[in-house]
């Protein structure tokens, strides 16, 4: 027998007395336990975050093609600070390809030991995905920022005179792409990429060591 909160008889009792049967239960609208919606899969593997990180990296490469601010060369034609010999990419101590490997591949490998002891209820593959997502986001945001600032500042490189090959009027006669690259001295792209990659690894290692009992 069912009683209402006020002590009266529940209508279900009268219905049961008349029909001798209980009313059918309403079917539950909750999804089954074993079925996962596409949105939960996207959240589980941070697919949207990966798309944003890769989009930022693509924007950085696009910003790297912007024409930088051009300073008036006349007052600096005899400046010894920009009169160093021209150094090609292959002659650099750390060329661009090696720089990207040191800033992305090496940090990605250094993060691998952290997945040996994942937190509870977190798979190793998911933890590795999150670590690499953080690394990609760090490098992408730093690269985009540095490319924008370089284009806005337009500071001359130490070998700009050799790149420019100015004539008597102070007009550059050298290769246009080489001259344009010579106007992107500040801030340092090498320092930024190294800090974005290896700095992130340092923070990840510090966080992992802090969780060790």
XYZ file of C-alpha atoms in Angstrom:
213
model
C 0.000 0.000 0.000
C 1.294 3.402 -0.946
C 0.624 6.539 1.108
C 0.918 10.100 0.006
C 3.154 12.495 1.954
C -0.013 13.780 3.637
C -1.196 10.351 4.806
C -3.849 9.767 2.130
C -4.163 6.757 -0.063
C -2.110 6.816 -3.253
C -4.144 6.714 -6.497
C -1.999 3.811 -7.613
C -3.643 1.608 -4.962
C -7.125 2.212 -6.343
C -5.922 1.566 -9.884
C -4.265 -1.660 -8.744
C -7.418 -2.758 -6.940
C -9.514 -2.192 -10.063
C -7.263 -3.809 -12.659
C -5.064 -6.110 -10.599
C -2.037 -4.972 -12.656
C 0.648 -2.422 -12.183
C 1.085 0.366 -14.679
C 4.027 -0.192 -17.086
C 7.176 1.684 -16.324
C 8.256 4.500 -18.589
C 11.190 3.503 -20.741
C 14.437 5.163 -19.828
C 15.817 7.630 -22.353
C 19.404 7.242 -21.130
C 21.846 5.755 -23.678
C 23.314 2.344 -23.078
C 26.522 2.181 -21.087
C 28.628 0.710 -23.877
C 27.711 3.312 -26.514
C 29.782 6.512 -26.807
C 28.607 9.521 -28.698
C 30.894 11.208 -31.246
C 31.174 14.236 -28.968
C 32.620 12.129 -26.133
C 35.198 10.650 -28.514
C 36.189 14.139 -29.674
C 36.589 15.282 -26.087
C 38.455 12.147 -25.036
C 41.180 12.625 -27.642
C 41.074 16.466 -27.688
C 40.451 16.507 -31.417
C 39.283 20.131 -31.422
C 42.392 21.187 -29.501
C 44.601 19.380 -32.005
C 42.886 21.189 -34.874
C 43.388 24.557 -33.170
C 47.058 23.835 -32.434
C 47.783 22.810 -36.026
C 45.868 25.839 -37.290
C 48.057 28.116 -35.146
C 51.147 26.427 -36.574
C 49.857 27.009 -40.104
C 49.151 30.662 -39.268
C 52.718 30.985 -38.028
C 54.117 29.738 -41.325
C 51.807 32.162 -43.131
C 52.933 35.068 -40.925
C 56.523 34.120 -41.706
C 55.864 35.101 -45.338
C 54.735 38.636 -44.458
C 56.817 41.503 -45.778
C 58.612 43.012 -42.787
C 58.791 46.658 -41.876
C 61.526 48.349 -43.965
C 63.799 50.741 -42.152
C 65.472 53.580 -43.979
C 68.926 52.232 -44.827
C 70.748 55.529 -45.391
C 71.834 56.230 -41.801
C 73.062 52.623 -41.371
C 75.086 52.164 -44.572
C 78.321 52.405 -42.602
C 77.128 50.700 -39.425
C 79.656 47.957 -38.529
C 77.001 46.059 -36.570
C 75.270 45.024 -39.813
C 78.388 44.675 -41.974
C 79.327 41.082 -41.143
C 79.899 38.545 -43.976
C 76.807 36.836 -45.332
C 76.228 33.344 -43.940
C 74.137 30.920 -45.980
C 71.742 28.488 -44.353
C 74.095 25.528 -44.799
C 76.933 27.457 -43.161
C 74.968 28.328 -40.033
C 75.835 26.581 -36.789
C 72.166 25.632 -36.273
C 70.316 25.615 -39.633
C 66.536 25.907 -39.775
C 65.927 22.176 -40.248
C 68.132 21.253 -37.302
C 66.456 23.938 -35.208
C 62.994 22.473 -35.828
C 64.230 18.985 -34.986
C 65.792 20.175 -31.727
C 62.620 22.083 -30.831
C 60.022 19.438 -31.731
C 61.431 15.936 -32.307
C 63.855 15.927 -29.363
C 61.249 17.253 -26.860
C 58.692 14.733 -28.167
C 61.154 11.903 -27.480
C 61.995 13.294 -24.031
C 58.291 13.138 -23.111
C 58.034 9.398 -23.813
C 59.282 8.236 -20.367
C 56.421 10.146 -18.712
C 53.840 7.706 -20.117
C 55.395 4.752 -18.260
C 53.458 5.726 -15.108
C 50.184 7.287 -16.283
C 47.612 8.552 -13.749
C 44.713 6.317 -12.773
C 41.968 5.812 -15.350
C 44.161 7.374 -18.078
C 45.624 5.206 -20.823
C 49.192 5.628 -21.961
C 48.155 6.555 -25.475
C 45.807 9.248 -24.218
C 48.484 10.656 -21.901
C 51.010 10.697 -24.750
C 48.472 12.483 -26.955
C 47.913 15.139 -24.291
C 51.655 15.651 -23.785
C 52.309 16.013 -27.504
C 49.296 18.317 -27.799
C 50.816 20.620 -25.182
C 54.163 20.566 -26.990
C 52.543 21.353 -30.340
C 50.488 24.180 -28.838
C 53.541 25.687 -27.137
C 55.644 25.666 -30.299
C 52.763 26.863 -32.501
C 51.821 29.838 -30.316
C 55.431 30.862 -29.835
C 56.190 30.579 -33.554
C 53.131 32.636 -34.509
C 53.986 35.324 -31.965
C 57.630 35.576 -33.028
C 56.790 35.807 -36.739
C 54.324 38.638 -36.132
C 56.788 40.601 -33.997
C 59.633 40.087 -36.480
C 57.522 41.522 -39.293
C 56.449 44.495 -37.208
C 59.928 45.401 -35.912
C 62.001 44.819 -39.075
C 65.345 44.881 -37.308
C 68.338 44.299 -39.607
C 70.496 41.210 -39.267
C 74.250 41.517 -38.616
C 75.003 40.520 -42.239
C 72.392 42.789 -43.831
C 74.845 44.916 -45.851
C 76.209 41.778 -47.507
C 72.663 40.614 -48.194
C 71.510 43.992 -49.491
C 74.495 44.905 -51.669
C 73.377 48.571 -51.731
C 74.210 50.881 -54.616
C 75.288 54.513 -54.300
C 71.723 55.569 -53.524
C 71.361 53.056 -50.707
C 68.985 50.816 -52.667
C 69.405 47.072 -52.235
C 70.425 45.150 -55.351
C 70.724 41.699 -53.800
C 68.316 38.804 -54.020
C 64.879 39.980 -52.837
C 64.180 36.906 -50.664
C 67.603 37.101 -49.029
C 67.162 40.830 -48.359
C 63.696 40.294 -46.890
C 65.003 37.606 -44.547
C 67.743 40.015 -43.498
C 65.090 42.315 -42.009
C 63.930 39.717 -39.464
C 66.614 39.820 -36.815
C 64.558 40.529 -33.677
C 63.339 38.682 -31.684
C 65.478 35.588 -32.053
C 63.606 32.708 -33.650
C 66.220 30.222 -32.439
C 65.736 31.255 -28.814
C 61.961 31.229 -29.106
C 61.660 27.771 -30.656
C 64.191 26.267 -28.251
C 62.353 27.743 -25.275
C 58.906 26.713 -26.546
C 59.940 23.096 -27.050
C 62.475 22.358 -24.334
C 60.857 24.764 -21.859
C 57.607 22.835 -22.145
C 59.471 19.584 -21.489
C 60.967 21.106 -18.336
C 57.512 22.045 -17.039
C 56.101 18.603 -17.896
C 58.970 16.860 -16.101
C 58.557 19.128 -13.065
C 54.832 18.349 -12.899
C 55.475 14.607 -13.207
C 58.137 14.640 -10.477
C 55.831 16.630 -8.184
C 53.257 13.812 -8.380
C 55.768 11.155 -7.326
C 55.122 10.038 -3.764
